[in-house]
CSV table of C-alpha atoms and ligand atoms in Angstrom, one decimal:
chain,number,residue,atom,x,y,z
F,807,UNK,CA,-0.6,-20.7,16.1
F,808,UNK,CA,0.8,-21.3,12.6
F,809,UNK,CA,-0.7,-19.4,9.4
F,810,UNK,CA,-0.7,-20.8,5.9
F,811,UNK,CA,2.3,-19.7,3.8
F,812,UNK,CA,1.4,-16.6,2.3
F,813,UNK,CA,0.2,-17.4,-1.1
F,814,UNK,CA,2.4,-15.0,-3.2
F,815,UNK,CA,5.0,-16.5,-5.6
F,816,UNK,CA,4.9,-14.9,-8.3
F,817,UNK,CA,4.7,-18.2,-10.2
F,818,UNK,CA,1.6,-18.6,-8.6
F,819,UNK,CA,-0.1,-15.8,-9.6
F,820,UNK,CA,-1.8,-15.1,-13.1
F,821,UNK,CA,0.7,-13.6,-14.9
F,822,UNK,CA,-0.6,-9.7,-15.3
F,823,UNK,CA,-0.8,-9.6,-19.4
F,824,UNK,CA,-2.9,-12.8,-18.9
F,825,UNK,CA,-5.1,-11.1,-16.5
F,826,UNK,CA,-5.4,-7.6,-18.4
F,827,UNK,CA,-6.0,-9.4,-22.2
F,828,UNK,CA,-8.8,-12.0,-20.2
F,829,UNK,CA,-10.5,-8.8,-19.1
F,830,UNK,CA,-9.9,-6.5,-22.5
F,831,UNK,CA,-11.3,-9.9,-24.7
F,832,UNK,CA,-14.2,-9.8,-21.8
F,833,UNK,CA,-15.1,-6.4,-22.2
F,834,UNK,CA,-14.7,-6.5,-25.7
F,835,UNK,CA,-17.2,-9.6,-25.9
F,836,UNK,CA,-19.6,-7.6,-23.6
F,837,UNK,CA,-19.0,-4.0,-25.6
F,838,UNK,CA,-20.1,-6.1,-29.1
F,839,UNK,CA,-23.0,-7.8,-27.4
F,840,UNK,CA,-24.5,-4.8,-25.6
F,841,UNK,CA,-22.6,-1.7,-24.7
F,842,UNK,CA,-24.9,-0.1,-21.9
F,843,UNK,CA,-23.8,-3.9,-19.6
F,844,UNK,CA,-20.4,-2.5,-19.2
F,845,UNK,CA,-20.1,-0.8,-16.2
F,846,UNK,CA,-19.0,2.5,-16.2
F,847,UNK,CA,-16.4,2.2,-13.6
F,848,UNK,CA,-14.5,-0.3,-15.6
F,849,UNK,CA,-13.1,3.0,-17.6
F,850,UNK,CA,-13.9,5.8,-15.6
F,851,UNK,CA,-12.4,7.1,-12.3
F,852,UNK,CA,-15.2,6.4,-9.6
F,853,UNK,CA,-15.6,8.3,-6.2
F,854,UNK,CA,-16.2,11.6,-5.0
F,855,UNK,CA,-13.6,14.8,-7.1
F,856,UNK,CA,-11.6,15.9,-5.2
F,857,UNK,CA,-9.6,19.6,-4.9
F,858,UNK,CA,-5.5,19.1,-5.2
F,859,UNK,CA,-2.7,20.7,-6.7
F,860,UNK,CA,0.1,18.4,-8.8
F,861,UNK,CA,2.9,18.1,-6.5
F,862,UNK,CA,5.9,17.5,-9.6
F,863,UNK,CA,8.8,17.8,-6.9
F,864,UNK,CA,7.5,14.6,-6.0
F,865,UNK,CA,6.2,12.8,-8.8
F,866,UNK,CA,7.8,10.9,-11.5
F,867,UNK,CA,7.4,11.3,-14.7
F,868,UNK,CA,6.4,8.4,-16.1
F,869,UNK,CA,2.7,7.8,-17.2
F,870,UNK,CA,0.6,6.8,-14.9
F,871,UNK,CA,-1.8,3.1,-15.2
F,872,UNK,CA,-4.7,2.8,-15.9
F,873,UNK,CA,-7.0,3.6,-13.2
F,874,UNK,CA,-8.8,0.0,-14.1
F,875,UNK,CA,-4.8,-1.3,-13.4
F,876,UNK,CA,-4.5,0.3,-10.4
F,877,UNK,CA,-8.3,-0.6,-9.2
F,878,UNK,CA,-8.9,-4.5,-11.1
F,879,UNK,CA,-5.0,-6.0,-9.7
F,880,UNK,CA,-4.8,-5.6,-6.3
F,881,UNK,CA,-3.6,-7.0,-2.9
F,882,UNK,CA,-5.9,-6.7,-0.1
F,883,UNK,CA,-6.3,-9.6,2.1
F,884,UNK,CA,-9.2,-8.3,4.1
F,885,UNK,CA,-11.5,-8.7,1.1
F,886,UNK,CA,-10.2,-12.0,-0.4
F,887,UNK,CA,-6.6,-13.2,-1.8
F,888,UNK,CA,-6.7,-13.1,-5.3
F,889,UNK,CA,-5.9,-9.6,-7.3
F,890,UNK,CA,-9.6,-9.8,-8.3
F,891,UNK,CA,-10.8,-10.6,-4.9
F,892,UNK,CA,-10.8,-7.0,-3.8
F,893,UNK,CA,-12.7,-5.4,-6.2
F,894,UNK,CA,-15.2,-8.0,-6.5
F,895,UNK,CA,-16.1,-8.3,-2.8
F,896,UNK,CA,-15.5,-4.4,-1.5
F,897,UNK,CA,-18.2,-3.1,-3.3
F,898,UNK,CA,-20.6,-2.9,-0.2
F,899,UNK,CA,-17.7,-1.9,2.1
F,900,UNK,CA,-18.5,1.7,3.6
F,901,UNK,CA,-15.9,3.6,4.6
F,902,UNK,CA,-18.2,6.3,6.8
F,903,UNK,CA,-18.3,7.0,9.1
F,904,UNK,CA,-14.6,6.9,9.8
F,905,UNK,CA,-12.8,7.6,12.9
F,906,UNK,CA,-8.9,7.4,13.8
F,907,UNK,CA,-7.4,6.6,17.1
F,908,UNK,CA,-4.2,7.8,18.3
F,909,UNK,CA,-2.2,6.8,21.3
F,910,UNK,CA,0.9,5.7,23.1
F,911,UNK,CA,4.0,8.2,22.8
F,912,UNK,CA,2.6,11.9,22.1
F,913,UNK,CA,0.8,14.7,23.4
F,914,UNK,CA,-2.4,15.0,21.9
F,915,UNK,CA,-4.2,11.6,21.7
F,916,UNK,CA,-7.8,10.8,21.5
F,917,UNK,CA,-10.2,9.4,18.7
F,918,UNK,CA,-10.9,11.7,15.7
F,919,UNK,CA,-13.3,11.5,13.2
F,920,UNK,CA,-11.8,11.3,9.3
F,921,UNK,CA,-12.7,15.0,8.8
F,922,UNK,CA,-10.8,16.0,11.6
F,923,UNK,CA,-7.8,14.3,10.4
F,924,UNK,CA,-7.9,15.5,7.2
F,925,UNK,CA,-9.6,19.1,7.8
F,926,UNK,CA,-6.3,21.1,8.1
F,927,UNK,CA,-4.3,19.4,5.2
F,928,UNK,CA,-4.1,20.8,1.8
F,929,UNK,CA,-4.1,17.7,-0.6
F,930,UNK,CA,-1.3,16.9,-3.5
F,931,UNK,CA,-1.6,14.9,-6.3
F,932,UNK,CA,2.1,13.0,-6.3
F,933,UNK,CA,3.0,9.8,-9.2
F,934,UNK,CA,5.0,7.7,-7.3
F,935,UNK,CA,6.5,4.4,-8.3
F,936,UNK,CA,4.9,1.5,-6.5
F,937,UNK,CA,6.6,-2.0,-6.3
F,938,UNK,CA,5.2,-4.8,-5.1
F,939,UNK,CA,7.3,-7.6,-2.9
F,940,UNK,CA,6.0,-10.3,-5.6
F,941,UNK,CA,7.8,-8.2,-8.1
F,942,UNK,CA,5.2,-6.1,-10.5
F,943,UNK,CA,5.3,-2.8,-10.4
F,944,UNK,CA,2.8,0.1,-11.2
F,945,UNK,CA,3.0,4.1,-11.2
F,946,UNK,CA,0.4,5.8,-9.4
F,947,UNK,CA,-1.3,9.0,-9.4
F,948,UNK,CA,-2.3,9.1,-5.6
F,949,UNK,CA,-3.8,12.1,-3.4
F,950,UNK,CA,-2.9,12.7,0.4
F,951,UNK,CA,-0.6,14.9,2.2
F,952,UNK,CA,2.6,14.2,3.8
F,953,UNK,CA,2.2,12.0,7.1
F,954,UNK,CA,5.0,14.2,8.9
F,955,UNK,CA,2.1,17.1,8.7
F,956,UNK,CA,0.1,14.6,10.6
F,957,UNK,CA,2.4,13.1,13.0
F,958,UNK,CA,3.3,16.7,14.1
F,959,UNK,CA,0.2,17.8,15.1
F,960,UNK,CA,0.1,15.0,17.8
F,961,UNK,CA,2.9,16.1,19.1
F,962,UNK,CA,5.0,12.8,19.3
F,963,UNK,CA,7.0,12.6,22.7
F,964,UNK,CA,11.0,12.2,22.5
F,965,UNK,CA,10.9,8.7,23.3
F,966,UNK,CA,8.5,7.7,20.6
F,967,UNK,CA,11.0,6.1,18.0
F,968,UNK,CA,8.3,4.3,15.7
F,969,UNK,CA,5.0,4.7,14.6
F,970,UNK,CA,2.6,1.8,13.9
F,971,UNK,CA,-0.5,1.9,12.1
F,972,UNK,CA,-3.3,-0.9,12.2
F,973,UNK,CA,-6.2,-1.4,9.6
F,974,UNK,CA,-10.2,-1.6,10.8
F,975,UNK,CA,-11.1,-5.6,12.4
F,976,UNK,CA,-14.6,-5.9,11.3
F,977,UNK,CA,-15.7,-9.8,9.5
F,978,UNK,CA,-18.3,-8.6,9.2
F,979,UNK,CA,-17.6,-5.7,6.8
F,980,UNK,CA,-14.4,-7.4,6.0
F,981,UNK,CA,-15.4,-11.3,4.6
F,982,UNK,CA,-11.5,-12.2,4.1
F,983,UNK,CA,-11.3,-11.6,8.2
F,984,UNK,CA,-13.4,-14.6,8.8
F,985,UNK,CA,-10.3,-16.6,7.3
F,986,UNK,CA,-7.1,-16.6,9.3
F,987,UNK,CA,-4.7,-16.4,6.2
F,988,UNK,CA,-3.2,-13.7,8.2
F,989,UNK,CA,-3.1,-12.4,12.0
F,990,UNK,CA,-5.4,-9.7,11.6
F,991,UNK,CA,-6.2,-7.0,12.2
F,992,UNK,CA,-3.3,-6.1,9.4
F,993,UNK,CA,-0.4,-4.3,11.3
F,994,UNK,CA,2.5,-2.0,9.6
F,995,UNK,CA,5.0,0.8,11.3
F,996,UNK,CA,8.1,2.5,10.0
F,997,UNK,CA,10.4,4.1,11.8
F,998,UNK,CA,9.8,7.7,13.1
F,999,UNK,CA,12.6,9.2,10.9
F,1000,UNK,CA,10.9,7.0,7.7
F,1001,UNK,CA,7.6,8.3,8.9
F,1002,UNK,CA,8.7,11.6,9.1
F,1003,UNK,CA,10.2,11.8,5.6
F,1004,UNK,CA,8.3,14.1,2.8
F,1005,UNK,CA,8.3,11.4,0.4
F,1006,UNK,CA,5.8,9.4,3.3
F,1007,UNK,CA,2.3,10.3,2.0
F,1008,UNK,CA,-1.2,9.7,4.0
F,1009,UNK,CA,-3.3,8.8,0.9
F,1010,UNK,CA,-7.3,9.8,0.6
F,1011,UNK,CA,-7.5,9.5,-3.2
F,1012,UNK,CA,-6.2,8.3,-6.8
F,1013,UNK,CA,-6.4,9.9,-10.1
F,1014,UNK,CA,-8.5,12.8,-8.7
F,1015,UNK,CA,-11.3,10.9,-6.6
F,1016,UNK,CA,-12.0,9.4,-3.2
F,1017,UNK,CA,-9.9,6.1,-3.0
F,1018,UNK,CA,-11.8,3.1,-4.2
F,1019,UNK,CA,-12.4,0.3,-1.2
F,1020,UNK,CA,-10.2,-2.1,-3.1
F,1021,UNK,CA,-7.7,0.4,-2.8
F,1022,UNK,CA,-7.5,1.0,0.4
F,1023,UNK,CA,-10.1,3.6,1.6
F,1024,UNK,CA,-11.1,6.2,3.2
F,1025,UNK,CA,-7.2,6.8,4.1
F,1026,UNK,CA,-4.0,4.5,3.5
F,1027,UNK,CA,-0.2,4.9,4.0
F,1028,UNK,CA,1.7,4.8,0.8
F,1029,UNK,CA,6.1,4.8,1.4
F,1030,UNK,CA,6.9,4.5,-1.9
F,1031,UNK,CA,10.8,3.0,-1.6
F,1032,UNK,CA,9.4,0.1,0.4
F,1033,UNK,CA,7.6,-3.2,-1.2
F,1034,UNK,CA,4.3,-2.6,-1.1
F,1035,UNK,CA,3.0,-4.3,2.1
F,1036,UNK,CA,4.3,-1.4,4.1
F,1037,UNK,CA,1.7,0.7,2.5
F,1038,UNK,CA,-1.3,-0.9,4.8
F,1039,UNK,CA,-4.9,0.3,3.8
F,1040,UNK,CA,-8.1,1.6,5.8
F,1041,UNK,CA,-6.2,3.0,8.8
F,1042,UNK,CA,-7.9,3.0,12.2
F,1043,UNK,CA,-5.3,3.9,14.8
F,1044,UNK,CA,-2.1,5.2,14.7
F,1045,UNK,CA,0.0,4.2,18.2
F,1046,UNK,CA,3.5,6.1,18.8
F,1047,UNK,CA,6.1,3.3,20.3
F,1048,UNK,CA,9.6,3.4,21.5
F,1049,UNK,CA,9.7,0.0,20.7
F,1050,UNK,CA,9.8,-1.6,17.0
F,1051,UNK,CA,6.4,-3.2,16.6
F,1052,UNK,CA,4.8,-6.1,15.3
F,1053,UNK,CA,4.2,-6.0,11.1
F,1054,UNK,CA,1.4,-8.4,9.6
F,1055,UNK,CA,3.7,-9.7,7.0
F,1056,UNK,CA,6.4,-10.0,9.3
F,1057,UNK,CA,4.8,-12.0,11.7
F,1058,UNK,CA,3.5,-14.2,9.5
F,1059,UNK,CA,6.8,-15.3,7.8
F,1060,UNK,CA,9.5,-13.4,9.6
F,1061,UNK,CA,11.8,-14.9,7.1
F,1062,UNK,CA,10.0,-13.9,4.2
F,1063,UNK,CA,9.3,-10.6,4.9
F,1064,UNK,CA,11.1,-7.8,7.2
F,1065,UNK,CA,10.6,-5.0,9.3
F,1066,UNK,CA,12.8,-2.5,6.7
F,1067,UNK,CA,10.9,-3.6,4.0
F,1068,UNK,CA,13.0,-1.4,1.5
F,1069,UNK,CA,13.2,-2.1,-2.3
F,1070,UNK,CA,16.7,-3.8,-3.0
F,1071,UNK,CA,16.9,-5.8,-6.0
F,1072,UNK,CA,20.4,-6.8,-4.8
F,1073,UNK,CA,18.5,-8.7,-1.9
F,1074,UNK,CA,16.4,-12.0,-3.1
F,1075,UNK,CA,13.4,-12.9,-1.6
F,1076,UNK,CA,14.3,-16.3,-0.5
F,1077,UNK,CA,11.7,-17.9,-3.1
F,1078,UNK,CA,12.0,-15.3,-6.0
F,1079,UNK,CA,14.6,-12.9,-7.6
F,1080,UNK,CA,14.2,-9.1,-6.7
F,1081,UNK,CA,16.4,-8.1,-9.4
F,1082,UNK,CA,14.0,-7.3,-12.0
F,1083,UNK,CA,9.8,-6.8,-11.7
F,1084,UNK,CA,7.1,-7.1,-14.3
F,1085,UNK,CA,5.5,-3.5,-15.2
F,1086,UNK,CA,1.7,-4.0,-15.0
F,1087,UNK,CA,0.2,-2.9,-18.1
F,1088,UNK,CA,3.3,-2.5,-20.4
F,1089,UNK,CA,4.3,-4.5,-23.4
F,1090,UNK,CA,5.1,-7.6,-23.0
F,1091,UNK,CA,8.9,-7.5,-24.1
F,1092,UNK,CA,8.8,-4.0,-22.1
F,1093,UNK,CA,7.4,-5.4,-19.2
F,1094,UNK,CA,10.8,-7.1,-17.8
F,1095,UNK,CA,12.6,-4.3,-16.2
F,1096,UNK,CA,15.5,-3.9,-14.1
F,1097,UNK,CA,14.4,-2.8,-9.9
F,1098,UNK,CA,16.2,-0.2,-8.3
F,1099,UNK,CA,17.1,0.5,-5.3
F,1100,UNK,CA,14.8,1.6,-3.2
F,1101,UNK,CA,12.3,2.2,-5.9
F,1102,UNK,CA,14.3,4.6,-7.4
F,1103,UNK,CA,14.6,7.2,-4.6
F,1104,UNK,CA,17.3,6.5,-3.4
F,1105,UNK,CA,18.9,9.7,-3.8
F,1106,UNK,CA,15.8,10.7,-1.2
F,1107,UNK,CA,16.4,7.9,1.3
F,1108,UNK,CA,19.5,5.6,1.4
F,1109,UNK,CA,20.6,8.3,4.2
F,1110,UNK,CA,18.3,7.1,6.1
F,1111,UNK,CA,19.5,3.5,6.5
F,1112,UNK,CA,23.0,4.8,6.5
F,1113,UNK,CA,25.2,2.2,8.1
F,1114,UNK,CA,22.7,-0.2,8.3
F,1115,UNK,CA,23.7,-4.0,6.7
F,1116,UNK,CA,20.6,-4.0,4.4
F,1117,UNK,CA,21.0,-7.7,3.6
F,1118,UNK,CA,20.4,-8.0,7.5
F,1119,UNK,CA,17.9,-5.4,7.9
F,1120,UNK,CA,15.4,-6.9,4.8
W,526,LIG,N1,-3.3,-3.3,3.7
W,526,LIG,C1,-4.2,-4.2,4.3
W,526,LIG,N2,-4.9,-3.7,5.3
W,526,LIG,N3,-4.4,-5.4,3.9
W,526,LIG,C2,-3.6,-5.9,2.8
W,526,LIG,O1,-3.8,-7.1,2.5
W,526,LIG,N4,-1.8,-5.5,1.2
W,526,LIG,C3,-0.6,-4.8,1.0
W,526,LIG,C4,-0.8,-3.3,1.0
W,526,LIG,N5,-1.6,-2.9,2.1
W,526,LIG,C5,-2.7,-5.1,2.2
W,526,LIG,C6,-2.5,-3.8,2.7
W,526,LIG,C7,0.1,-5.2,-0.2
W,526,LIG,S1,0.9,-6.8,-0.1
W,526,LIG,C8,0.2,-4.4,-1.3
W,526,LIG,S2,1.2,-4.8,-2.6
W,526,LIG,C9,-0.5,-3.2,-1.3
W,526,LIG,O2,-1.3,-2.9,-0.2
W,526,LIG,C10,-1.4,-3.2,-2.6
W,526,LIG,O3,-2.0,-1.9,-2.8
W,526,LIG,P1,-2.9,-1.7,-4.0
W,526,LIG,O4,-3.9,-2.8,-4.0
W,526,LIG,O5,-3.6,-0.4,-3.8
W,526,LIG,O6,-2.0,-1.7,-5.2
């Protein structure tokens, strides 16, 4: 079976100022014709509040986007492949009941409902940097705990080496799944020691709510030193493997897209520069800045890939 190239050159996409002003003049248009139209989650955090303290050990300081950035731009190819696509065609999606399954390598498996996931957790509000492989870039004010707090209660055995995580299959709930742009379901793992880091965060909210659909909910990985199409949304099973598994992006243009995954502007995509990125919602001669290596934590992580040839491991 062969699957479309991914659409995702960045020279194929609307340029994000483009985007952002043709929604501002929109608004704007609508605001001066008749104010009560717009709807009030084009400025307002949706979703249900949610009970968090700031974790600043782990969060940057530089201001957050707007939660209609982080909300209106999005990837999420379950719901359509445009960046409007998700929050145009997620709106019915409901994620509730929601129920996890865990398997392979560990002690405790079984199927457990969202509450009993998240029941024993104390949430954080962390800003993280979050860079996407077609080179924009926002800063996000998630919620979630750390996935090591999760990963230990099910007890992983010693010869479970990765972790793999795969997203709900359901076209019916899930239009873009009746299109086979990708293999789905969507598939994404790290390794145990990447899964195991504190910077590794099991999401369940952003700027003080539930998680939008379009962004990924009821619960969605965020590693925040890798592009983002590690950071797979709506989790359904977690499976403990000795053996590296299969990743969605990675299967579908092995070339393209590795296992690793890790933010290196020093490696190229082979159709775009990862040198520099495009900040979502800046200026537009501010916008242009320089990537870092992973992300900007490496300080954090580059001991875990130690040794590794990263140009080999993309
Ligand atoms: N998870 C699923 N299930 N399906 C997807 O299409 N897209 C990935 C990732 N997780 C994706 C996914 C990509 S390419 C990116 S950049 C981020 O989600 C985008 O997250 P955001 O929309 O919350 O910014």
């Amino acid at each position: 079976m062969t699957f479309r190239t991914p659409r995702i050159a960045p020279s194929e996409i609307t340029p994000p100022e483009v985007f952002f002003n043709r929604r501002t003049l929109l608004a704007g248009a609508l605001a001066a014709g008749a104010s009560s139209l717009l709807p009030a989650a084009e400025t307002a955090p949706s979703g249900a509040k949610l009970q968090y303290t700031r974790n600043a050990q782990y969060s940057v300081s530089e201001a957050p986007n707007k939660y209609e950035e982080i909300t209106g731009y999005n990837n999420y190819y379950e719901f359509g492949t445009d960046k409007e696509d998700p929050k145009a065609n997620s709106g019915s999606f409901r994620p509730t009941p929601w129920s996890v399954a865990v398997g392979g390598e560990a002690g405790v498996k079984g199927t457990f409902t969202l509450e009993d996931i998240l029941k024993p957790h104390p949430l954080e509000e962390r800003i993280y940097r979050f860079r996407c492989v077609e080179a924009w870039s926002m800063v996000i004010p998630w919620v979630g705990f750390p996935l090591s707090a999760l990963i230990e209660r099910f007890k992983p055995t010693a010869k479970a080496k990765y972790v793999e995580f795969t997203t709900l299959y359901d076209p019916h709930r899930m239009p873009g799944q009746r299109e086979r742009v990708l293999a789905w379901p969507y598939v994404e793992g790290l390794r145990m020691d990447e899964a195991m880091h504190p910077l590794a965060l099991m999401v369940v909210g952003l700027y003080g709510q539930t998680l939008p659909n379009q962004d990924g909910a009821p619960l969605r990985l965020i590693v925040p030193w890798k592009y983002g199409f590690k950071s797979i949304k709506a989790i359904v099973k977690i499976n403990f493997t000795e053996k590296q598994p299969n990743t969605t992006w990675n299967l579908s243009a092995p070339q393209e897209y590795g296992f690793y995954a890790n933010v290196n502007p020093q490696v190229d995509h082979p159709r775009w520069s990862q040198a520099t990125e495009r900040h979502i919602g800046a200026a537009f001669l501010a916008a242009r800045r320089p990537t870092l290596p992973f992300n900007g934590y490496a300080e954090q992580v580059a001991g875990l890939y130690k040794g590794m040839d990263l140009r080999r491991y993309y």
